[in-house]
Amino acid sequence: MPSPVASSTVLALLRRANEKVRLSVSRAERAEARERSLAFQVRAMLERVEAALMDSAQRVAGAEQARDEARARLADEQDRIRTLEDRLTAAQGAVSAAAERTALAEARARAAEARLARIREALWEEVVVEAADAAREAVPATAPALH
């Protein structure tokens, strides 16, 4: 049978157990205090991180908007360049057509001048022939022809 336990032993065991519980409670309270402190620090860090993320999101949105505006301006400028290139091509075509018309007009003018010169020459010859004929007709036959 088991031997009876002395009350001093039970009392010593209870004191030891009570001390262990007090130490455990004290450690638990310190751990809870540490946990509250860490939770406070973590909350503060989370708030800073959230603020930084929101700031970054705003910067990204601003950069995206600036990029979109730059792309729109670039597209407008490209359209303007295409329009100017089309106008330049049309102007070059008009200049080329005008040069061709000028060359044709100059050739026609040279041909007209040549025709005019031939007409003048023909008229001059006709005037000369008519003058000679008129001069012959104007000279009287003064002497009869001797046969």
CSV table of C-alpha atoms in Angstrom, one decimal:
chain,number,residue,atom,x,y,z
A,1,MET,CA,0.0,0.0,0.0
A,2,PRO,CA,1.2,3.4,-0.6
A,3,SER,CA,2.7,5.3,2.2
A,4,PRO,CA,1.0,8.4,3.4
A,5,VAL,CA,2.4,11.7,2.1
A,6,ALA,CA,3.6,14.2,4.5
A,7,SER,CA,1.7,17.5,4.6
A,8,SER,CA,5.0,19.4,4.4
A,9,THR,CA,5.8,17.6,1.1
A,10,VAL,CA,2.3,18.4,-0.2
A,11,LEU,CA,2.7,22.0,0.9
A,12,ALA,CA,6.1,22.3,-0.8
A,13,LEU,CA,4.7,20.8,-4.0
A,14,LEU,CA,1.7,23.2,-3.9
A,15,ARG,CA,4.1,26.2,-3.4
A,16,ARG,CA,6.3,25.0,-6.3
A,17,ALA,CA,3.2,24.5,-8.5
A,18,ASN,CA,1.9,27.9,-7.4
A,19,GLU,CA,5.2,29.5,-8.3
A,20,LYS,CA,5.3,27.8,-11.7
A,21,VAL,CA,1.7,29.1,-12.4
A,22,ARG,CA,2.7,32.6,-11.3
A,23,LEU,CA,5.8,32.5,-13.6
A,24,SER,CA,3.7,31.1,-16.4
A,25,VAL,CA,1.1,33.8,-15.9
A,26,SER,CA,3.8,36.4,-15.7
A,27,ARG,CA,5.3,35.1,-19.0
A,28,ALA,CA,1.9,35.0,-20.6
A,29,GLU,CA,1.2,38.6,-19.6
A,30,ARG,CA,4.6,39.7,-21.0
A,31,ALA,CA,3.9,37.8,-24.2
A,32,GLU,CA,0.5,39.5,-24.4
A,33,ALA,CA,2.1,42.9,-23.9
A,34,ARG,CA,4.7,42.1,-26.5
A,35,GLU,CA,1.9,40.9,-28.8
A,36,ARG,CA,0.0,44.2,-28.3
A,37,SER,CA,3.1,46.2,-28.9
A,38,LEU,CA,3.9,44.2,-32.1
A,39,ALA,CA,0.3,44.5,-33.2
A,40,PHE,CA,0.5,48.3,-32.8
A,41,GLN,CA,3.8,48.4,-34.7
A,42,VAL,CA,2.4,46.1,-37.4
A,43,ARG,CA,-0.7,48.3,-37.8
A,44,ALA,CA,1.5,51.4,-38.1
A,45,MET,CA,3.6,49.6,-40.7
A,46,LEU,CA,0.5,48.4,-42.6
A,47,GLU,CA,-0.8,52.0,-42.6
A,48,ARG,CA,2.4,53.3,-44.1
A,49,VAL,CA,2.5,50.5,-46.6
A,50,GLU,CA,-1.1,51.1,-47.6
A,51,ALA,CA,-0.3,54.9,-47.9
A,52,ALA,CA,2.8,54.1,-50.1
A,53,LEU,CA,0.7,51.7,-52.2
A,54,MET,CA,-2.0,54.3,-52.7
A,55,ASP,CA,0.7,56.9,-53.6
A,56,SER,CA,2.3,54.5,-56.0
A,57,ALA,CA,-1.1,53.7,-57.5
A,58,GLN,CA,-1.8,57.4,-58.0
A,59,ARG,CA,1.7,57.9,-59.6
A,60,VAL,CA,1.1,54.9,-61.9
A,61,ALA,CA,-2.4,56.3,-62.9
A,62,GLY,CA,-0.8,59.7,-63.6
A,63,ALA,CA,2.0,58.1,-65.6
A,64,GLU,CA,-0.5,56.0,-67.6
A,65,GLN,CA,-2.6,59.1,-68.2
A,66,ALA,CA,0.5,61.0,-69.4
A,67,ARG,CA,1.4,58.0,-71.6
A,68,ASP,CA,-2.1,57.9,-73.1
A,69,GLU,CA,-2.0,61.7,-73.7
A,70,ALA,CA,1.4,61.4,-75.3
A,71,ARG,CA,0.2,58.5,-77.5
A,72,ALA,CA,-2.8,60.6,-78.6
A,73,ARG,CA,-0.6,63.6,-79.4
A,74,LEU,CA,1.7,61.3,-81.3
A,75,ALA,CA,-1.2,59.9,-83.3
A,76,ASP,CA,-2.4,63.4,-84.0
A,77,GLU,CA,1.0,64.4,-85.2
A,78,GLN,CA,1.3,61.3,-87.3
A,79,ASP,CA,-2.1,62.1,-88.9
A,80,ARG,CA,-0.9,65.7,-89.5
A,81,ILE,CA,2.3,64.4,-91.1
A,82,ARG,CA,0.3,62.1,-93.3
A,83,THR,CA,-1.9,65.0,-94.3
A,84,LEU,CA,1.1,67.2,-95.1
A,85,GLU,CA,2.8,64.4,-97.0
A,86,ASP,CA,-0.4,63.9,-99.1
A,87,ARG,CA,-0.6,67.7,-99.7
A,88,LEU,CA,3.1,67.7,-100.7
A,89,THR,CA,2.5,64.8,-103.1
A,90,ALA,CA,-0.5,66.7,-104.6
A,91,ALA,CA,1.6,69.9,-104.8
A,92,GLN,CA,4.5,68.0,-106.5
A,93,GLY,CA,2.0,66.5,-108.9
A,94,ALA,CA,0.5,69.9,-109.6
A,95,VAL,CA,4.0,71.4,-110.2
A,96,SER,CA,4.9,68.5,-112.5
A,97,ALA,CA,1.6,69.0,-114.4
A,98,ALA,CA,2.3,72.7,-114.6
A,99,ALA,CA,5.8,72.1,-115.9
A,100,GLU,CA,4.4,69.7,-118.6
A,101,ARG,CA,1.7,72.3,-119.5
A,102,THR,CA,4.4,75.0,-119.7
A,103,ALA,CA,6.6,72.8,-121.9
A,104,LEU,CA,3.7,72.1,-124.2
A,105,ALA,CA,2.7,75.8,-124.3
A,106,GLU,CA,6.3,76.7,-125.1
A,107,ALA,CA,6.4,74.1,-127.9
A,108,ARG,CA,3.1,75.4,-129.2
A,109,ALA,CA,4.4,79.0,-129.0
A,110,ARG,CA,7.6,78.0,-131.0
A,111,ALA,CA,5.4,76.2,-133.6
A,112,ALA,CA,3.1,79.3,-133.8
A,113,GLU,CA,6.2,81.6,-134.2
A,114,ALA,CA,7.5,79.3,-136.9
A,115,ARG,CA,4.1,79.4,-138.7
A,116,LEU,CA,4.0,83.1,-138.3
A,117,ALA,CA,7.5,83.5,-139.8
A,118,ARG,CA,6.4,81.3,-142.7
A,119,ILE,CA,3.3,83.3,-143.2
A,120,ARG,CA,5.3,86.6,-143.1
A,121,GLU,CA,7.7,85.2,-145.5
A,122,ALA,CA,4.9,84.0,-147.8
A,123,LEU,CA,3.2,87.4,-147.5
A,124,TRP,CA,6.4,89.3,-148.2
A,125,GLU,CA,7.0,87.2,-151.3
A,126,GLU,CA,3.5,87.9,-152.4
A,127,VAL,CA,3.9,91.6,-151.8
A,128,VAL,CA,7.2,91.5,-153.7
A,129,VAL,CA,5.6,89.6,-156.6
A,130,GLU,CA,2.6,91.9,-156.6
A,131,ALA,CA,4.8,95.0,-156.5
A,132,ALA,CA,6.9,93.6,-159.4
A,133,ASP,CA,3.7,92.9,-161.3
A,134,ALA,CA,2.4,96.3,-160.5
A,135,ALA,CA,5.6,97.9,-161.6
A,136,ARG,CA,5.6,96.0,-164.9
A,137,GLU,CA,2.0,97.0,-165.5
A,138,ALA,CA,2.8,100.6,-164.6
A,139,VAL,CA,5.7,100.9,-167.2
A,140,PRO,CA,4.2,101.9,-170.6
A,141,ALA,CA,5.3,100.2,-173.6
A,142,THR,CA,7.3,103.0,-175.1
A,143,ALA,CA,9.0,101.6,-177.9
A,144,PRO,CA,7.6,99.2,-180.4
A,145,ALA,CA,9.4,96.1,-180.7
A,146,LEU,CA,11.7,95.9,-183.6
A,147,HIS,CA,11.5,92.9,-185.7
